[in-house]
Amino acid sequence: MRNFLHFTASGLRRTVLAPSFVGAAVGQCALSLLSVYEEITLVGADSTASYLYEMGIYANFWVLFLLFGAIPGATLFCADWENRYIRFSAARAGKAAYGAGTAAACYLAGTGAVFVGEWLFLGALCLRYPLLAPGSTVINSWMSTPFAPLLTPQRILLFYAARFLIKACCAGFFSVAALWVSTLLPNVFVALASPLLLNYLWENVAIFLKLPAPLLFASVAKGNIPIQDSLLWTALYPVALFTGLAAVFGALFTAGAKRRLEHG
């Protein structure tokens, strides 16, 4: 456990405290603003930040949040493999501790980058537009969503926090999946592209197999899946799903890193 915590802390210092983390969060914010730029020019000052944020969810660039989530941590193994840091680390503290700690840092960094980026996007919109307007179209449409009970002036930030966390956990999971891919092919560009490719592959497999909505990652990441008519379970299910999948791919990454070390 001590070695695991050491590698997790070390990985977080290399990701969360690195310029790439800030760049990922700011980049996601900038791309989100770009995705609603046309809508902004059409509505002018007669809109709300909530409405524009909702439009951004359905923009063509929406899925690129997976890329920004991968930037801080998905290339950790590529860097370690290139400079051979992994051999020293594994010899000193063990391969399992290195793999588990690196995967945990990757997940937390990817989740954190997207979570911060979402708040930056909403905050940027609020610089020009009010957050809400009574009786607005977006509020009326949200009344049928699982998080509708949070649509009050006192709880609206909790509404956004829940949705941002779910989306961020999805990005964290795909970041760890990309980390695992990097053990198969230690290339930075492959690692960064992997979340988009894996998401595309899963969405097509899910459609082909006609899987239920709770297994459609895009719908889950948007917070559109009600669970047992419970606000708590509706929030916990996506977080547990993506965290659990991240743990699975973290184990695959650990096994892949061990194999790389043993066979070069």
CSV table of C-alpha atoms in Angstrom, one decimal, residues 121 134 186:
chain,number,residue,atom,x,y,z
A,121,PHE,CA,-16.7,26.7,-19.8
A,134,PRO,CA,-37.3,32.0,-15.2
A,186,PRO,CA,4.1,2.9,-26.6
